[in-house]
Amino acid sequence: MASSVTRLPRLLALSGIGGALEFFDFVIFLFLAPVISKNFFPPDTPEWLADLHVLGIFAAGYVFRPLGGLIMAHFGDRSGRKQVFLFSILLMAFATTGIALIPSYSTAGWLAPILLVFLRMMQGAAIGGEAPGAWTFVAEHVAPRHLALACSFMSSSLIAGVLMASLVTMAVHSYFSPAAMLDYGWRVPFVVAGVLGLLGALLRRWLSETPVFLRAREQRAIAKRLPILIVLRSHWEAISISVVATWILSAVVIVTTLMTPLILQKQYHFDPQAALAISAFGSPFVCVGGICAGYVADRAGLGRYFMFASLPFATANYLFYSYVDPASGNVYLLYGLSSFFNGMVGAIPCFMVRAFPGSVRFTGISLSYNVTFAVFGGLTPVVIGALLPTSPLSHMYYLLAVAIGIFLLGAYAVVRPSAVRYRSARDENLAI
């Protein structure tokens, strides 16, 4: 017993560090969007159009998520979780380092944004296997009564990667002059991200295969048919639950975390340094809020917790986006409060982990999560970015709609508890 107690924190720590480093690689692009837009498009491009182009390239990463995620999930369900978990971070490190080496538009012309799109798609393929693999991996190492906490811990580690990206971006903006930042300084975070990605891969070599997969292999409960066909034929309720859960997760992460620096600059007239500082300030609250949410959800029940939590989520975001003001000192208080309650979506993946059986869990989560994230994750920043000039609070209205979705998802889990009953691979005969 003692060995398992010491091994579990180590496993969560190693998994979490790797996830944080990979998400750092993925989101650093968005934080540097204003600088990137000036390097990869003609100098006479209007600022708003260049920003929209860069957000479109950011969205391109989401387009490739489903394909990359499904390929990795297939091998994860058939050959094991660990090797896929390692491959995803190596692919991310390679693509991120490549972005650091791309020539600018002034040197390579239109080849520059084409290469940027290609490498961004590689990043998307890598991240497509990361989050589903991470939630599957950690959930299958813990007891069912700790599933929400394990999922929220992993989700919080991914948000920690966003915090790292914010801090590194702030550091390079402080160190380099605006001219140097535009010339070569923007490349430094991508170099750092690539190196850290390789470090994450080295750490993941120490992880062990999940007990659920090892037991499934011993009992010949590994699906012999294509896992995706099994999912599409037999698990539409689980897919539907996961689609709603992913929409909620994508909306909250993108609007309240990834787009916050841009929204604060464009709509509330914060300077770039202040906007990044506020974003960085909120990230620890998101992490703590996520872990607290997982702890409470494991004890109160997943459905009941999210029904209750939808109200403070809506209230906190309404207060922040309605009353934030550069001239006021309340911005940190309001953003810290909203970030804490936004963190509850860290436990949302527990719905997905519970909805699918072990033999097709990786594929089921990857299909639902990545396709939904490709649609909503890719379109959300573009649509909100286009609406902001004419509807300054469009982002807040969107989050209020998300609060309704959170309540309904929790209510469904209460009404149909069998839909989110955790199942191992041996619970269904899928091997034939």
C-alpha positions as a Python dict, from the first residue, in 0.01 Angstrom:
ca = {
    (1, 'M'): (0, 0, 0),
    (2, 'A'): (280, 239, 86),
    (3, 'S'): (438, 202, -255),
    (4, 'S'): (114, 285, -435),
    (5, 'V'): (67, 596, -223),
    (6, 'T'): (411, 727, -312),
    (7, 'R'): (377, 626, -678),
    (8, 'L'): (47, 803, -745),
    (9, 'P'): (161, 1159, -659),
    (10, 'R'): (471, 1098, -869),
    (11, 'L'): (261, 982, -1162),
    (12, 'L'): (26, 1280, -1141),
    (13, 'A'): (321, 1517, -1111),
    (14, 'L'): (503, 1374, -1414),
    (15, 'S'): (184, 1366, -1620),
    (16, 'G'): (93, 1718, -1515),
    (17, 'I'): (437, 1865, -1589),
    (18, 'G'): (436, 1715, -1937),
    (19, 'G'): (86, 1845, -2005),
    (20, 'A'): (176, 2193, -1884),
    (21, 'L'): (479, 2205, -2112),
    (22, 'E'): (282, 2086, -2415),
    (23, 'F'): (4, 2341, -2363),
    (24, 'F'): (269, 2609, -2314),
    (25, 'D'): (393, 2521, -2663),
    (26, 'F'): (42, 2541, -2808),
    (27, 'V'): (-89, 2868, -2660),
    (28, 'I'): (225, 3082, -2679),
    (29, 'F'): (115, 3151, -3038),
    (30, 'L'): (-201, 3331, -2927),
    (31, 'F'): (-23, 3551, -2673),
    (32, 'L'): (219, 3664, -2943),
    (33, 'A'): (-54, 3716, -3204),
    (34, 'P'): (-17, 4098, -3226),
    (35, 'V'): (356, 4062, -3307),
    (36, 'I'): (314, 3762, -3536),
    (37, 'S'): (50, 3948, -3739),
    (38, 'K'): (309, 4213, -3829),
    (39, 'N'): (572, 3958, -3934),
    (40, 'F'): (375, 3723, -4157),
    (41, 'F'): (153, 3953, -4363),
    (42, 'P'): (212, 4252, -4594),
    (43, 'P'): (293, 4571, -4402),
    (44, 'D'): (-1, 4756, -4557),
    (45, 'T'): (-254, 4505, -4415),
    (46, 'P'): (-499, 4681, -4177),
    (47, 'E'): (-431, 4592, -3814),
    (48, 'W'): (-775, 4442, -3755),
    (49, 'L'): (-743, 4223, -4066),
    (50, 'A'): (-392, 4105, -3974),
    (51, 'D'): (-517, 4015, -3625),
    (52, 'L'): (-806, 3825, -3781),
    (53, 'H'): (-565, 3638, -4011),
    (54, 'V'): (-352, 3530, -3715),
    (55, 'L'): (-660, 3417, -3523),
    (56, 'G'): (-752, 3218, -3833),
    (57, 'I'): (-411, 3051, -3829),
    (58, 'F'): (-464, 2981, -3459),
    (59, 'A'): (-791, 2816, -3561),
    (60, 'A'): (-604, 2607, -3821),
    (61, 'G'): (-443, 2422, -3534),
    (62, 'Y'): (-786, 2313, -3421),
    (63, 'V'): (-879, 2185, -3768),
    (64, 'F'): (-608, 1920, -3754),
    (65, 'R'): (-685, 1817, -3396),
    (66, 'P'): (-945, 1551, -3485),
    (67, 'L'): (-723, 1364, -3733),
    (68, 'G'): (-416, 1370, -3512),
    (69, 'G'): (-619, 1283, -3205),
    (70, 'L'): (-800, 992, -3368),
    (71, 'I'): (-480, 839, -3504),
    (72, 'M'): (-314, 858, -3165),
    (73, 'A'): (-626, 737, -2985),
    (74, 'H'): (-650, 433, -3214),
    (75, 'F'): (-302, 323, -3114),
    (76, 'G'): (-370, 422, -2753),
    (77, 'D'): (-667, 184, -2734),
    (78, 'R'): (-496, -94, -2927),
    (79, 'S'): (-131, -76, -2820),
    (80, 'G'): (-127, 119, -2494),
    (81, 'R'): (-160, 469, -2358),
    (82, 'K'): (200, 539, -2260),
    (83, 'Q'): (374, 545, -2600),
    (84, 'V'): (108, 771, -2750),
    (85, 'F'): (136, 999, -2447),
    (86, 'L'): (508, 1030, -2521),
    (87, 'F'): (473, 1077, -2898),
    (88, 'S'): (228, 1367, -2870),
    (89, 'I'): (469, 1586, -2677),
    (90, 'L'): (760, 1506, -2911),
    (91, 'L'): (552, 1611, -3212),
    (92, 'M'): (455, 1934, -3037),
    (93, 'A'): (818, 2016, -2952),
    (94, 'F'): (924, 1963, -3315),
    (95, 'A'): (648, 2185, -3458),
    (96, 'T'): (703, 2462, -3204),
    (97, 'T'): (1077, 2475, -3271),
    (98, 'G'): (995, 2493, -3642),
    (99, 'I'): (780, 2804, -3588),
    (100, 'A'): (1078, 2974, -3424),
    (101, 'L'): (1283, 2919, -3741),
    (102, 'I'): (1031, 3035, -4006),
    (103, 'P'): (1146, 3337, -4211),
    (104, 'S'): (919, 3642, -4198),
    (105, 'Y'): (701, 3778, -4482),
    (106, 'S'): (968, 4034, -4572),
    (107, 'T'): (1211, 3747, -4643),
    (108, 'A'): (996, 3465, -4780),
    (109, 'G'): (679, 3637, -4899),
    (110, 'W'): (363, 3428, -4888),
    (111, 'L'): (568, 3116, -4817),
    (112, 'A'): (605, 3244, -4459),
    (113, 'P'): (234, 3227, -4361),
    (114, 'I'): (198, 2897, -4552),
    (115, 'L'): (476, 2742, -4342),
    (116, 'L'): (319, 2890, -4031),
    (117, 'V'): (-15, 2727, -4112),
    (118, 'F'): (156, 2391, -4178),
    (119, 'L'): (343, 2391, -3847),
    (120, 'R'): (35, 2513, -3665),
    (121, 'M'): (-150, 2211, -3804),
    (122, 'M'): (125, 1986, -3671),
    (123, 'Q'): (76, 2146, -3333),
    (124, 'G'): (-295, 2079, -3364),
    (125, 'A'): (-235, 1712, -3441),
    (126, 'A'): (-14, 1685, -3133),
    (127, 'I'): (-257, 1857, -2900),
    (128, 'G'): (-535, 1637, -3039),
    (129, 'G'): (-378, 1340, -2865),
    (130, 'E'): (-261, 1524, -2554),
    (131, 'A'): (-572, 1617, -2358),
    (132, 'P'): (-776, 1299, -2427),
    (133, 'G'): (-467, 1091, -2357),
    (134, 'A'): (-391, 1282, -2037),
    (135, 'W'): (-741, 1244, -1893),
    (136, 'T'): (-755, 878, -1990),
    (137, 'F'): (-408, 812, -1854),
    (138, 'V'): (-452, 967, -1511),
    (139, 'A'): (-812, 847, -1466),
    (140, 'E'): (-709, 487, -1528),
    (141, 'H'): (-442, 512, -1258),
    (142, 'V'): (-678, 620, -977),
    (143, 'A'): (-974, 470, -794),
    (144, 'P'): (-1317, 558, -942),
    (145, 'R'): (-1402, 766, -634),
    (146, 'H'): (-1118, 1005, -726),
    (147, 'L'): (-1191, 1044, -1098),
    (148, 'A'): (-1305, 1406, -1089),
    (149, 'L'): (-1007, 1509, -878),
    (150, 'A'): (-763, 1330, -1112),
    (151, 'C'): (-918, 1486, -1423),
    (152, 'S'): (-925, 1832, -1267),
    (153, 'F'): (-562, 1798, -1156),
    (154, 'M'): (-463, 1720, -1514),
    (155, 'S'): (-677, 2003, -1650),
    (156, 'S'): (-522, 2242, -1399),
    (157, 'S'): (-176, 2141, -1513),
    (158, 'L'): (-273, 2230, -1870),
    (159, 'I'): (-384, 2573, -1748),
    (160, 'A'): (-50, 2601, -1571),
    (161, 'G'): (101, 2579, -1918),
    (162, 'V'): (-105, 2883, -2013),
    (163, 'L'): (34, 3064, -1709),
    (164, 'M'): (388, 2976, -1815),
    (165, 'A'): (314, 3114, -2162),
    (166, 'S'): (184, 3439, -2010),
    (167, 'L'): (491, 3481, -1791),
    (168, 'V'): (736, 3410, -2072),
    (169, 'T'): (554, 3652, -2303),
    (170, 'M'): (563, 3920, -2033),
    (171, 'A'): (935, 3857, -1983),
    (172, 'V'): (1028, 3897, -2349),
    (173, 'H'): (811, 4209, -2383),
    (174, 'S'): (995, 4356, -2084),
    (175, 'Y'): (1342, 4257, -2201),
    (176, 'F'): (1323, 4347, -2571),
    (177, 'S'): (1245, 4686, -2717),
    (178, 'P'): (937, 4702, -2944),
    (179, 'A'): (1164, 4705, -3251),
    (180, 'A'): (1371, 4409, -3129),
    (181, 'M'): (1055, 4222, -3034),
    (182, 'L'): (920, 4267, -3384),
    (183, 'D'): (1251, 4172, -3543),
    (184, 'Y'): (1359, 3859, -3354),
    (185, 'G'): (1239, 3873, -2992),
    (186, 'W'): (910, 3699, -3069),
    (187, 'R'): (1105, 3387, -3169),
    (188, 'V'): (1259, 3341, -2824),
    (189, 'P'): (944, 3202, -2655),
    (190, 'F'): (905, 2943, -2932),
    (191, 'V'): (1265, 2829, -2884),
    (192, 'V'): (1206, 2804, -2509),
    (193, 'A'): (880, 2618, -2573),
    (194, 'G'): (1050, 2364, -2799),
    (195, 'V'): (1323, 2293, -2545),
    (196, 'L'): (1071, 2257, -2264),
    (197, 'G'): (868, 2019, -2480),
    (198, 'L'): (1171, 1792, -2512),
    (199, 'L'): (1212, 1809, -2133),
    (200, 'G'): (851, 1700, -2094),
    (201, 'A'): (913, 1403, -2322),
    (202, 'L'): (1208, 1295, -2108),
    (203, 'L'): (994, 1313, -1795),
    (204, 'R'): (719, 1102, -1952),
    (205, 'R'): (961, 817, -2014),
    (206, 'W'): (936, 744, -1642),
    (207, 'L'): (560, 682, -1654),
    (208, 'S'): (410, 332, -1647),
    (209, 'E'): (123, 191, -1852),
    (210, 'T'): (-225, 224, -1697),
    (211, 'P'): (-357, -68, -1487),
    (212, 'V'): (-684, -57, -1682),
    (213, 'F'): (-511, -118, -2016),
    (214, 'L'): (-280, -385, -1873),
    (215, 'R'): (-577, -569, -1724),
    (216, 'A'): (-769, -539, -2052),
    (217, 'R'): (-475, -688, -2241),
    (218, 'E'): (-446, -976, -1993),
    (219, 'Q'): (-820, -1048, -2018),
    (220, 'R'): (-822, -1009, -2398),
    (221, 'A'): (-1069, -722, -2365),
    (222, 'I'): (-892, -500, -2616),
    (223, 'A'): (-1116, -418, -2912),
    (224, 'K'): (-1015, -618, -3218),
    (225, 'R'): (-1229, -411, -3452),
    (226, 'L'): (-1153, -47, -3522),
    (227, 'P'): (-1226, 139, -3197),
    (228, 'I'): (-1381, 431, -3383),
    (229, 'L'): (-1638, 199, -3547),
    (230, 'I'): (-1733, 61, -3206),
    (231, 'V'): (-1773, 411, -3069),
    (232, 'L'): (-1987, 528, -3361),
    (233, 'R'): (-2205, 219, -3353),
    (234, 'S'): (-2260, 169, -2981),
    (235, 'H'): (-2190, 488, -2785),
    (236, 'W'): (-2396, 778, -2917),
    (237, 'E'): (-2517, 881, -2573),
    (238, 'A'): (-2157, 899, -2452),
    (239, 'I'): (-2064, 1099, -2763),
    (240, 'S'): (-2348, 1346, -2700),
    (241, 'I'): (-2247, 1395, -2336),
    (242, 'S'): (-1886, 1448, -2439),
    (243, 'V'): (-1977, 1697, -2713),
    (244, 'V'): (-2167, 1915, -2465),
    (245, 'A'): (-1888, 1882, -2207),
    (246, 'T'): (-1627, 1981, -2465),
    (247, 'W'): (-1827, 2280, -2585),
    (248, 'I'): (-1841, 2405, -2226),
    (249, 'L'): (-1471, 2343, -2173),
    (250, 'S'): (-1364, 2506, -2500),
    (251, 'A'): (-1579, 2813, -2446),
    (252, 'V'): (-1451, 2879, -2096),
    (253, 'V'): (-1084, 2814, -2171),
    (254, 'I'): (-1074, 3016, -2494),
    (255, 'V'): (-1283, 3316, -2388),
    (256, 'T'): (-1181, 3356, -2024),
    (257, 'T'): (-816, 3250, -2048),
    (258, 'L'): (-669, 3248, -2398),
    (259, 'M'): (-856, 3550, -2536),
    (260, 'T'): (-847, 3755, -2218),
    (261, 'P'): (-528, 3950, -2302),
    (262, 'L'): (-662, 4036, -2648),
    (263, 'I'): (-1010, 4129, -2520),
    (264, 'L'): (-866, 4349, -2245),
    (265, 'Q'): (-648, 4531, -2498),
    (266, 'K'): (-908, 4576, -2771),
    (267, 'Q'): (-1227, 4634, -2569),
    (268, 'Y'): (-1116, 4771, -2234),
    (269, 'H'): (-805, 4962, -2351),
    (270, 'F'): (-548, 4792, -2129),
    (271, 'D'): (-188, 4811, -2246),
    (272, 'P'): (-35, 4474, -2353),
    (273, 'Q'): (179, 4433, -2040),
    (274, 'A'): (-113, 4496, -1805),
    (275, 'A'): (-339, 4258, -2000),
    (276, 'L'): (-81, 3979, -1984),
    (277, 'A'): (-24, 4045, -1613),
    (278, 'I'): (-396, 4014, -1543),
    (279, 'S'): (-415, 3690, -1742),
    (280, 'A'): (-117, 3549, -1554),
    (281, 'F'): (-271, 3655, -1223),
    (282, 'G'): (-590, 3461, -1297),
    (283, 'S'): (-427, 3133, -1398),
    (284, 'P'): (-338, 3013, -1043),
    (285, 'F'): (-698, 3080, -938),
    (286, 'V'): (-817, 2867, -1230),
    (287, 'C'): (-587, 2584, -1120),
    (288, 'V'): (-695, 2600, -755),
    (289, 'G'): (-1059, 2632, -853),
    (290, 'G'): (-1031, 2327, -1076),
    (291, 'I'): (-876, 2108, -808),
    (292, 'C'): (-1135, 2224, -553),
    (293, 'A'): (-1410, 2148, -804),
    (294, 'G'): (-1279, 1796, -859),
    (295, 'Y'): (-1256, 1732, -485),
    (296, 'V'): (-1612, 1851, -421),
    (297, 'A'): (-1757, 1678, -729),
    (298, 'D'): (-1619, 1341, -616),
    (299, 'R'): (-1805, 1382, -287),
    (300, 'A'): (-2121, 1567, -382),
    (301, 'G'): (-2178, 1387, -710),
    (302, 'L'): (-2076, 1506, -1054),
    (303, 'G'): (-2420, 1612, -1172),
    (304, 'R'): (-2532, 1783, -853),
    (305, 'Y'): (-2208, 1978, -827),
    (306, 'F'): (-2231, 2124, -1178),
    (307, 'M'): (-2597, 2213, -1141),
    (308, 'F'): (-2506, 2419, -834),
    (309, 'A'): (-2179, 2561, -974),
    (310, 'S'): (-2342, 2708, -1286),
    (311, 'L'): (-2482, 3000, -1083),
    (312, 'P'): (-2156, 3135, -931),
    (313, 'F'): (-1990, 3078, -1268),
    (314, 'A'): (-2241, 3303, -1445),
    (315, 'T'): (-2239, 3563, -1167),
    (316, 'A'): (-1861, 3594, -1145),
    (317, 'N'): (-1816, 3636, -1521),
    (318, 'Y'): (-2098, 3889, -1543),
    (319, 'L'): (-1936, 4099, -1270),
    (320, 'F'): (-1592, 4087, -1430),
    (321, 'Y'): (-1687, 4178, -1786),
    (322, 'S'): (-1943, 4439, -1678),
    (323, 'Y'): (-1728, 4629, -1429),
    (324, 'V'): (-1366, 4584, -1536),
    (325, 'D'): (-1195, 4921, -1588),
    (326, 'P'): (-826, 5013, -1636),
    (327, 'A'): (-874, 5312, -1406),
    (328, 'S'): (-1016, 5100, -1125),
    (329, 'G'): (-830, 4881, -881),
    (330, 'N'): (-1095, 4610, -889),
    (331, 'V'): (-971, 4428, -1197),
    (332, 'Y'): (-755, 4179, -1008),
    (333, 'L'): (-1023, 4105, -750),
    (334, 'L'): (-1291, 4051, -1015),
    (335, 'Y'): (-1069, 3843, -1243),
    (336, 'G'): (-940, 3632, -953),
    (337, 'L'): (-1299, 3559, -847),
    (338, 'S'): (-1417, 3472, -1197),
    (339, 'S'): (-1104, 3263, -1261),
    (340, 'F'): (-1166, 3054, -950),
    (341, 'F'): (-1517, 2964, -1063),
    (342, 'N'): (-1406, 2922, -1425),
    (343, 'G'): (-1165, 2659, -1295),
    (344, 'M'): (-1454, 2425, -1226),
    (345, 'V'): (-1452, 2320, -1591),
    (346, 'G'): (-1133, 2132, -1507),
    (347, 'A'): (-1356, 1856, -1371),
    (348, 'I'): (-1575, 1852, -1685),
    (349, 'P'): (-1361, 1579, -1854),
    (350, 'C'): (-1479, 1341, -1582),
    (351, 'F'): (-1810, 1325, -1771),
    (352, 'M'): (-1621, 1194, -2076),
    (353, 'V'): (-1403, 950, -1883),
    (354, 'R'): (-1712, 804, -1715),
    (355, 'A'): (-1921, 791, -2031),
    (356, 'F'): (-1699, 551, -2231),
    (357, 'P'): (-1582, 197, -2140),
    (358, 'G'): (-1210, 133, -2103),
    (359, 'S'): (-1165, -56, -2429),
    (360, 'V'): (-1259, 249, -2641),
    (361, 'R'): (-1220, 529, -2388),
    (362, 'F'): (-926, 700, -2557),
    (363, 'T'): (-1093, 689, -2900),
    (364, 'G'): (-1435, 793, -2769),
    (365, 'I'): (-1298, 1093, -2583),
    (366, 'S'): (-1065, 1188, -2868),
    (367, 'L'): (-1341, 1177, -3131),
    (368, 'S'): (-1593, 1375, -2927),
    (369, 'Y'): (-1346, 1620, -2777),
    (370, 'N'): (-1139, 1698, -3084),
    (371, 'V'): (-1420, 1730, -3338),
    (372, 'T'): (-1614, 1955, -3103),
    (373, 'F'): (-1306, 2158, -3015),
    (374, 'A'): (-1218, 2188, -3385),
    (375, 'V'): (-1558, 2344, -3450),
    (376, 'F'): (-1615, 2557, -3141),
    (377, 'G'): (-1252, 2607, -3043),
    (378, 'G'): (-1157, 2719, -3391),
    (379, 'L'): (-1460, 2937, -3458),
    (380, 'T'): (-1502, 3097, -3115),
    (381, 'P'): (-1203, 3337, -3130),
    (382, 'V'): (-1278, 3426, -3492),
    (383, 'V'): (-1649, 3488, -3435),
    (384, 'I'): (-1602, 3680, -3110),
    (385, 'G'): (-1316, 3876, -3264),
    (386, 'A'): (-1544, 3974, -3553),
    (387, 'L'): (-1837, 4063, -3322),
    (388, 'L'): (-1645, 4269, -3068),
    (389, 'P'): (-1634, 4591, -3276),
    (390, 'T'): (-2015, 4601, -3300),
    (391, 'S'): (-2112, 4407, -2983),
    (392, 'P'): (-1863, 4492, -2707),
    (393, 'L'): (-2009, 4238, -2459),
    (394, 'S'): (-2055, 3948, -2701),
    (395, 'H'): (-1801, 3741, -2506),
    (396, 'M'): (-1999, 3784, -2183),
    (397, 'Y'): (-2330, 3686, -2344),
    (398, 'Y'): (-2163, 3374, -2480),
    (399, 'L'): (-2046, 3276, -2131),
    (400, 'L'): (-2395, 3322, -1990),
    (401, 'A'): (-2519, 3073, -2250),
    (402, 'V'): (-2242, 2838, -2138),
    (403, 'A'): (-2370, 2863, -1779),
    (404, 'I'): (-2705, 2729, -1897),
    (405, 'G'): (-2523, 2442, -2068),
    (406, 'I'): (-2337, 2361, -1745),
    (407, 'F'): (-2664, 2340, -1553),
    (408, 'L'): (-2830, 2117, -1816),
    (409, 'L'): (-2531, 1880, -1834),
    (410, 'G'): (-2533, 1841, -1456),
    (411, 'A'): (-2909, 1786, -1456),
    (412, 'Y'): (-2879, 1512, -1718),
    (413, 'A'): (-2621, 1330, -1506),
    (414, 'V'): (-2860, 1345, -1210),
    (415, 'V'): (-3158, 1219, -1411),
    (416, 'R'): (-2958, 945, -1591),
    (417, 'P'): (-2673, 840, -1359),
    (418, 'S'): (-2611, 525, -1565),
    (419, 'A'): (-2492, 746, -1852),
    (420, 'V'): (-2188, 854, -1649),
    (421, 'R'): (-2119, 529, -1463),
    (422, 'Y'): (-1746, 454, -1477),
    (423, 'R'): (-1673, 134, -1670),
    (424, 'S'): (-1351, -57, -1718),
    (425, 'A'): (-1270, -251, -2035),
    (426, 'R'): (-1399, -577, -1891),
    (427, 'D'): (-1750, -437, -1835),
    (428, 'E'): (-1841, -489, -2202),
    (429, 'N'): (-1748, -766, -2441),
    (430, 'L'): (-1589, -561, -2716),
    (431, 'A'): (-1300, -790, -2797),
    (432, 'I'): (-1484, -982, -3069),
}
